[in-house]
Amino acid sequence: MLKSIILKEWLKTRWYLIFAAIVTIAYSAFLMLRMHRAIDLKGAAHIWEVMLLRDTIFINSLSVLPLLVGLVLALMQFYPEMQRKCLKLTLHLPFSRMQTTLAMLLYGLLALVLCFAMSFILMRLSMQTILPPELIKHVLLSSLPWFTAGIAAYLLGAWVILEPTWKRRIAYILLSALLLRVFFVSDTPEAYNQFMPWLALLTLLCASLSWLSVHRFIDGQQD
Amino acid sequence: MKTFSKIYLGFLTLAMLLWAMPWAINFALSRPGRSPFVMYSPLIKDFILYSHDETNGLKRHDTQGNTYTEAQADSLLPTFYVRQLVTDGRWPDTLLGRHVTPHEVQRTNFSFRSNAADVNAIGVELYMLQEAMSGRVEMELPSDVLRFTPNGLEFIDMASNTVDAEKSQRFTETLKAKGFAFPPRHIASNPSTRKDYDNGMLLLDAQNQLFHLKQLRGRPYARHVELPEGLEPRQLFVTEFRDRQLLGLLCDAENTLWALRANDYTLHRTGITRFDPQRDNISIVGNMFDWTVRISTPQTERWLAIDATSLQLIDTLTISPNRGFHMPGLCFGSPTSPHLRPRWR
């Protein structure tokens, strides 16, 4: 049954996931090419100096992309379920409702992690020849909250979309917006290092919120 | 699961309310208070305060309540307003019984600033050691950076991203020969092209010993600095003031600031106490007669006057600026640290 659920989710989101992976990887590649180009133009020393003395990491424009990718994935995966009332059918499969919900969320989470990991690895490999490990670590650790925000956006998006009533949905949207703001409070590189393990845990726990919406759907809550 | 979800939703809602509501209220209601600008005048042996008055605008006065005009204040702070006094033709022949030229004043004037946010900054553990004897007037940044390892230091050439083994070995051996224990606990330097000369690095080694490291024509210069009995350095600052009298400043474990003289490498205890570099901001405006020191925390501002020769405390002034209305709440940032985490403030 788990395989069938995953296949169903894949059929629903495959084109978007391929598109999202291409966009994320292509944008990361563009940022890396831009860094290489700057080195060709001004020399590696200039780039190192700017990174060390002005705390620049050259990939700041990547910050909101994972968030958008996560949010749109939630939309692509769960909006059809609600609009066509497919969720009712899904929840009547001979599989525990909670396991069905978790399987759907797990699929989305793994798809996002895979997509973000490819971007992360691409940046890591691309910087290997031009920057020392200390600066590579600095850049990658600085981008970690953005990718975590993408996962949080997906889980919060799923929670909002699965909610059957608009009154609650609006309240959830406001709360989600505030929660996602936490990931963008500071643009100082590595500012989230100490807070990151807690933020990651809080993000993963957001998966439990969708169960509330599903439960309200099962209870027949309507506008 | 449903109960857990409900509890978690309640927790998130409460946390976000405690964050957003106080922020919105503070944003709407609080008005930032203006702190006066203060300088110590050696002529009247008192602080002169430049404070903003709602009705009269800028007001110049001392702690006794005497008010001054702009021209009078210029004359009372001759080392600070030296250019204005020279332009007006009001530069005195002598200052405090001493013949002083404007050039001498400008050469000995300095300013130093350290913010807690900079001290607590998240730095990449790569450092720049500039050439201190390049023979050029303009300062240049080096073509390599250095990293400290448990066994020595490594210079990495920026263009090729490779370690310069020969140079690394030369500097490591020099430091080891002076008794340096790797890795250092604290490293201070001012890599910049906007300074007159380079004083290199101050290093606190693994055994809490203080060292000075410079690069002179590509070769290492290292010197062990004797610490006075009982002095436990905590924070180091390299200074590159125009008069070249000081090599740096050092804050000890008891939050007292020490000055390291450049000519004989001796450390002198200053009258600047109760300064925690990780929590307080400090600014020093110095001249040949005295230093005006401002130590500020979010709650208070302490102004100290320090004698430039003996480095002892002359006078103090404490101001509690009116910060206006502030509703406490949950926040993530801090004015003293770039590290984000939940804080109640």
Coordinates of N, CA, C and O in Angstrom, one line a residue, chain A residues 44-45 48-49 52-53 55 98 128-135 138 159 172 175 178-179 181-182 185-186 188-192 194-195 202-203 205-206 208-209 211-212 215 219, chain B residues 1-2 4-6 8-9 11-13 16-17 19-20 122-128 141-143 145 147 156-162 191-192 332-333 338-343:
Chain A
A44 N 41.3 35.6 -7.7 CA 40.8 34.9 -6.5 C 41.0 35.7 -5.2 O 40.1 35.7 -4.3
A45 N 42.1 36.4 -5.2 CA 42.4 37.1 -3.9 C 41.3 38.1 -3.6 O 41.0 38.3 -2.4
W48 N 38.4 36.3 -2.1 CA 38.7 35.9 -0.7 C 38.6 37.0 0.2 O 38.1 36.9 1.3
E49 N 39.2 38.2 -0.2 CA 39.2 39.4 0.6 C 37.8 39.8 1.0 O 37.5 40.1 2.1
L52 N 36.2 37.4 3.4 CA 36.8 37.5 4.7 C 36.5 38.8 5.4 O 36.2 38.8 6.6
L53 N 36.7 39.9 4.7 CA 36.7 41.2 5.4 C 35.3 41.8 5.3 O 35.0 42.6 6.2
D55 N 32.4 39.8 4.9 CA 31.5 38.8 5.2 C 30.4 38.6 4.1 O 29.2 38.4 4.4
M98 N -3.5 7.7 9.5 CA -2.3 8.5 10.0 C -1.1 8.1 9.1 O -0.3 8.9 8.7
Q128 N 35.1 23.8 -4.5 CA 36.2 23.1 -4.0 C 37.6 23.6 -4.5 O 38.5 23.6 -3.8
T129 N 37.6 23.9 -5.8 CA 38.8 24.3 -6.4 C 39.3 25.7 -6.1 O 40.4 26.0 -6.2
I130 N 38.3 26.5 -5.8 CA 38.6 28.0 -5.7 C 38.7 28.5 -4.3 O 39.2 29.6 -4.0
L131 N 38.0 27.8 -3.4 CA 38.0 28.3 -2.0 C 38.5 27.2 -1.0 O 38.4 26.0 -1.2
P132 N 39.1 27.7 0.1 CA 39.5 26.7 1.2 C 38.3 26.2 1.9 O 37.3 26.7 1.9
P133 N 38.5 25.0 2.6 CA 37.4 24.4 3.3 C 36.7 25.3 4.3 O 35.5 25.2 4.4
E134 N 37.4 26.2 4.9 CA 36.8 27.1 5.9 C 35.7 28.0 5.2 O 34.7 28.2 5.8
L135 N 36.1 28.5 4.0 CA 35.1 29.4 3.4 C 34.0 28.6 2.8 O 32.8 29.1 2.7
H138 N 31.6 28.0 5.5 CA 31.0 29.2 5.8 C 29.8 29.5 4.9 O 28.7 29.8 5.3
W159 N -0.2 21.7 5.8 CA -1.1 21.9 6.9 C -2.3 22.9 6.5 O -3.4 22.6 6.8
Y172 N -4.1 30.0 10.1 CA -2.9 29.1 9.9 C -1.9 29.8 8.9 O -0.7 29.7 9.1
L175 N -0.1 32.4 11.0 CA 0.9 31.8 11.9 C 2.1 31.2 11.0 O 3.3 31.3 11.4
L178 N 4.5 33.9 10.0 CA 5.4 34.3 11.2 C 6.5 33.3 11.4 O 7.6 33.6 11.6
L179 N 6.1 32.0 11.3 CA 7.1 30.9 11.5 C 8.1 30.9 10.5 O 9.3 30.8 10.7
R181 N 9.1 33.5 8.8 CA 9.9 34.7 9.0 C 11.1 34.5 9.9 O 12.1 35.1 9.7
V182 N 10.9 33.5 10.8 CA 12.0 33.2 11.8 C 13.3 32.8 11.0 O 14.4 33.1 11.4
V185 N 15.3 36.2 9.8 CA 15.4 37.3 10.7 C 16.8 38.0 10.5 O 16.9 39.2 10.5
S186 N 17.8 37.2 10.2 CA 19.2 37.7 10.1 C 19.8 37.3 8.8 O 19.6 36.1 8.4
T188 N 23.1 37.7 8.4 CA 24.5 37.5 8.8 C 24.9 36.0 8.5 O 24.2 35.1 9.0
P189 N 25.9 35.8 7.8 CA 26.3 34.4 7.5 C 26.6 33.6 8.8 O 27.1 34.1 9.8
E190 N 26.1 32.4 8.9 CA 26.2 31.5 10.0 C 25.5 32.0 11.3 O 25.8 31.4 12.3
A191 N 24.6 32.9 11.2 CA 24.0 33.4 12.4 C 23.1 32.4 13.0 O 22.9 32.4 14.2
Y192 N 22.6 31.4 12.2 CA 21.7 30.4 12.8 C 22.4 29.2 13.3 O 21.7 28.2 13.7
Q194 N 23.9 28.1 16.0 CA 23.5 27.6 17.4 C 22.1 27.2 17.4 O 21.7 26.2 18.1
F195 N 21.2 27.9 16.7 CA 19.8 27.7 16.8 C 19.3 26.6 15.8 O 18.2 26.1 15.9
L202 N 12.0 21.8 15.3 CA 10.7 22.4 15.2 C 10.1 22.3 13.9 O 8.9 22.1 13.7
T203 N 10.9 22.3 12.8 CA 10.5 22.1 11.4 C 9.9 20.7 11.2 O 8.8 20.6 10.7
L205 N 8.8 18.7 13.4 CA 7.5 18.6 14.2 C 6.3 19.2 13.6 O 5.2 18.8 13.9
C206 N 6.6 20.1 12.6 CA 5.5 20.7 11.9 C 4.7 19.7 11.1 O 3.5 19.9 10.7
S208 N 3.4 17.1 12.2 CA 2.3 16.7 13.0 C 1.1 17.6 12.9 O 0.0 17.2 13.1
L209 N 1.3 18.8 12.4 CA 0.2 19.8 12.3 C -0.8 19.3 11.2 O -2.0 19.5 11.3
W211 N -1.8 16.5 10.6 CA -2.8 15.5 11.1 C -4.0 16.2 11.7 O -5.1 15.7 11.6
L212 N -3.8 17.4 12.3 CA -4.9 18.2 12.8 C -5.9 18.5 11.7 O -7.1 18.3 11.9
H215 N -7.6 15.4 10.5 CA -8.6 15.0 11.5 C -9.9 15.8 11.3 O -11.0 15.3 11.4
D219 N -13.6 14.6 10.3 CA -14.8 15.0 11.2 C -15.9 15.7 10.4 O -16.9 16.0 10.9
Chain B
M1 N -1.6 11.3 18.9 CA -1.0 12.1 17.9 C -1.8 13.5 17.8 O -1.2 14.5 17.7
K2 N -3.1 13.4 17.8 CA -4.0 14.6 17.7 C -3.7 15.5 18.9 O -3.6 16.7 18.8
F4 N -0.9 15.6 20.7 CA 0.4 16.2 20.5 C 0.4 17.3 19.5 O 0.9 18.4 19.8
S5 N -0.4 17.1 18.4 CA -0.5 18.2 17.4 C -1.1 19.4 18.0 O -0.7 20.6 17.7
K6 N -2.1 19.2 18.8 CA -2.8 20.4 19.4 C -1.9 21.1 20.4 O -1.8 22.4 20.4
Y8 N 1.4 21.1 20.3 CA 2.5 21.7 19.5 C 1.9 23.0 18.8 O 2.6 24.0 18.8
L9 N 0.7 23.0 18.3 CA 0.1 24.2 17.7 C 0.0 25.3 18.7 O 0.3 26.4 18.4
F11 N 1.8 25.7 21.4 CA 3.2 26.2 21.7 C 3.6 27.1 20.6 O 4.1 28.2 20.9
L12 N 3.4 26.8 19.4 CA 3.9 27.6 18.3 C 3.1 29.0 18.3 O 3.7 30.0 18.1
T13 N 1.8 28.9 18.5 CA 1.0 30.1 18.5 C 1.4 31.0 19.7 O 1.6 32.2 19.4
M16 N 4.8 32.6 18.8 CA 4.7 33.6 17.8 C 4.1 34.9 18.3 O 4.4 36.0 17.9
L17 N 3.1 34.7 19.2 CA 2.4 35.9 19.8 C 3.4 36.6 20.7 O 3.4 37.8 20.7
W19 N 6.4 36.8 20.3 CA 7.4 37.5 19.5 C 6.8 38.7 18.7 O 7.4 39.8 18.8
A20 N 5.7 38.4 18.1 CA 5.1 39.4 17.2 C 4.4 40.6 17.9 O 4.6 41.7 17.5
I122 N 30.8 36.0 14.0 CA 31.1 34.6 13.6 C 32.2 34.8 12.5 O 31.9 35.1 11.4
G123 N 33.4 34.6 12.9 CA 34.5 34.8 11.9 C 34.9 33.4 11.3 O 34.9 32.4 11.9
V124 N 35.4 33.5 10.1 CA 36.0 32.4 9.4 C 37.4 32.3 10.0 O 38.1 33.3 10.1
E125 N 37.8 31.1 10.3 CA 39.1 31.0 10.9 C 40.3 31.0 9.9 O 41.1 30.1 9.8
L126 N 40.3 32.1 9.2 CA 41.4 32.4 8.2 C 41.8 33.8 8.5 O 40.9 34.7 8.7
Y127 N 43.1 34.1 8.5 CA 43.5 35.4 9.0 C 44.5 36.0 7.9 O 45.1 35.3 7.2
M128 N 44.6 37.3 7.9 CA 45.5 38.0 7.0 C 46.6 38.6 7.8 O 46.4 39.4 8.8
L141 N 46.9 44.5 1.0 CA 46.5 43.3 1.6 C 47.4 42.2 1.1 O 47.9 42.3 -0.1
P142 N 47.6 41.1 1.9 CA 48.5 40.1 1.4 C 47.9 39.2 0.3 O 46.7 39.2 0.1
S143 N 48.8 38.5 -0.4 CA 48.2 37.6 -1.4 C 47.9 36.2 -0.8 O 47.5 35.3 -1.6
V145 N 46.4 33.9 2.9 CA 45.8 34.0 4.2 C 46.4 32.9 5.1 O 47.1 32.0 4.5
R147 N 46.0 30.0 8.3 CA 45.2 29.3 9.2 C 46.1 28.7 10.3 O 47.2 28.4 10.0
I156 N 48.0 30.0 3.0 CA 47.4 29.5 1.7 C 47.4 30.6 0.7 O 46.9 31.7 0.9
D157 N 48.0 30.3 -0.4 CA 48.0 31.3 -1.5 C 46.6 31.4 -2.1 O 46.0 30.4 -2.5
M158 N 46.1 32.6 -2.2 CA 44.7 32.8 -2.6 C 44.5 32.5 -4.1 O 43.5 32.0 -4.5
A159 N 45.5 32.8 -4.9 CA 45.3 32.6 -6.3 C 45.2 31.2 -6.7 O 44.4 30.8 -7.5
S160 N 46.1 30.4 -6.0 CA 46.1 28.9 -6.4 C 45.4 28.0 -5.4 O 45.2 26.8 -5.7
N161 N 44.9 28.6 -4.3 CA 44.3 27.8 -3.2 C 45.1 26.7 -2.8 O 44.7 25.6 -2.5
T162 N 46.4 26.9 -2.6 CA 47.4 25.9 -2.2 C 48.2 26.4 -1.0 O 48.4 27.6 -0.9
P191 N 43.4 43.7 9.5 CA 43.7 43.7 8.1 C 42.9 44.8 7.4 O 41.7 44.8 7.4
S192 N 43.6 45.8 6.8 CA 43.0 46.9 6.1 C 44.0 47.7 5.3 O 45.2 47.7 5.6
F332 N 14.8 37.1 18.7 CA 15.8 36.1 18.2 C 17.2 36.8 18.1 O 18.2 36.1 18.4
G333 N 17.2 38.0 17.7 CA 18.5 38.7 17.6 C 18.9 39.4 18.8 O 18.2 39.3 19.9
P338 N 25.8 38.3 17.0 CA 25.1 37.9 15.7 C 24.4 36.6 15.7 O 23.7 36.2 14.8
H339 N 24.7 35.8 16.8 CA 24.1 34.5 16.9 C 22.6 34.6 17.2 O 22.2 35.2 18.2
L340 N 21.8 33.9 16.4 CA 20.3 34.0 16.6 C 19.9 32.8 17.5 O 20.3 31.7 17.3
R341 N 19.1 33.1 18.5 CA 18.5 32.1 19.3 C 17.4 32.8 20.1 O 17.4 34.0 20.2
P342 N 16.4 32.0 20.6 CA 15.3 32.7 21.4 C 15.8 33.4 22.6 O 16.6 32.8 23.4
R343 N 15.5 34.6 22.8 CA 15.9 35.4 24.0 C 14.7 36.1 24.5 O 13.8 36.5 23.7

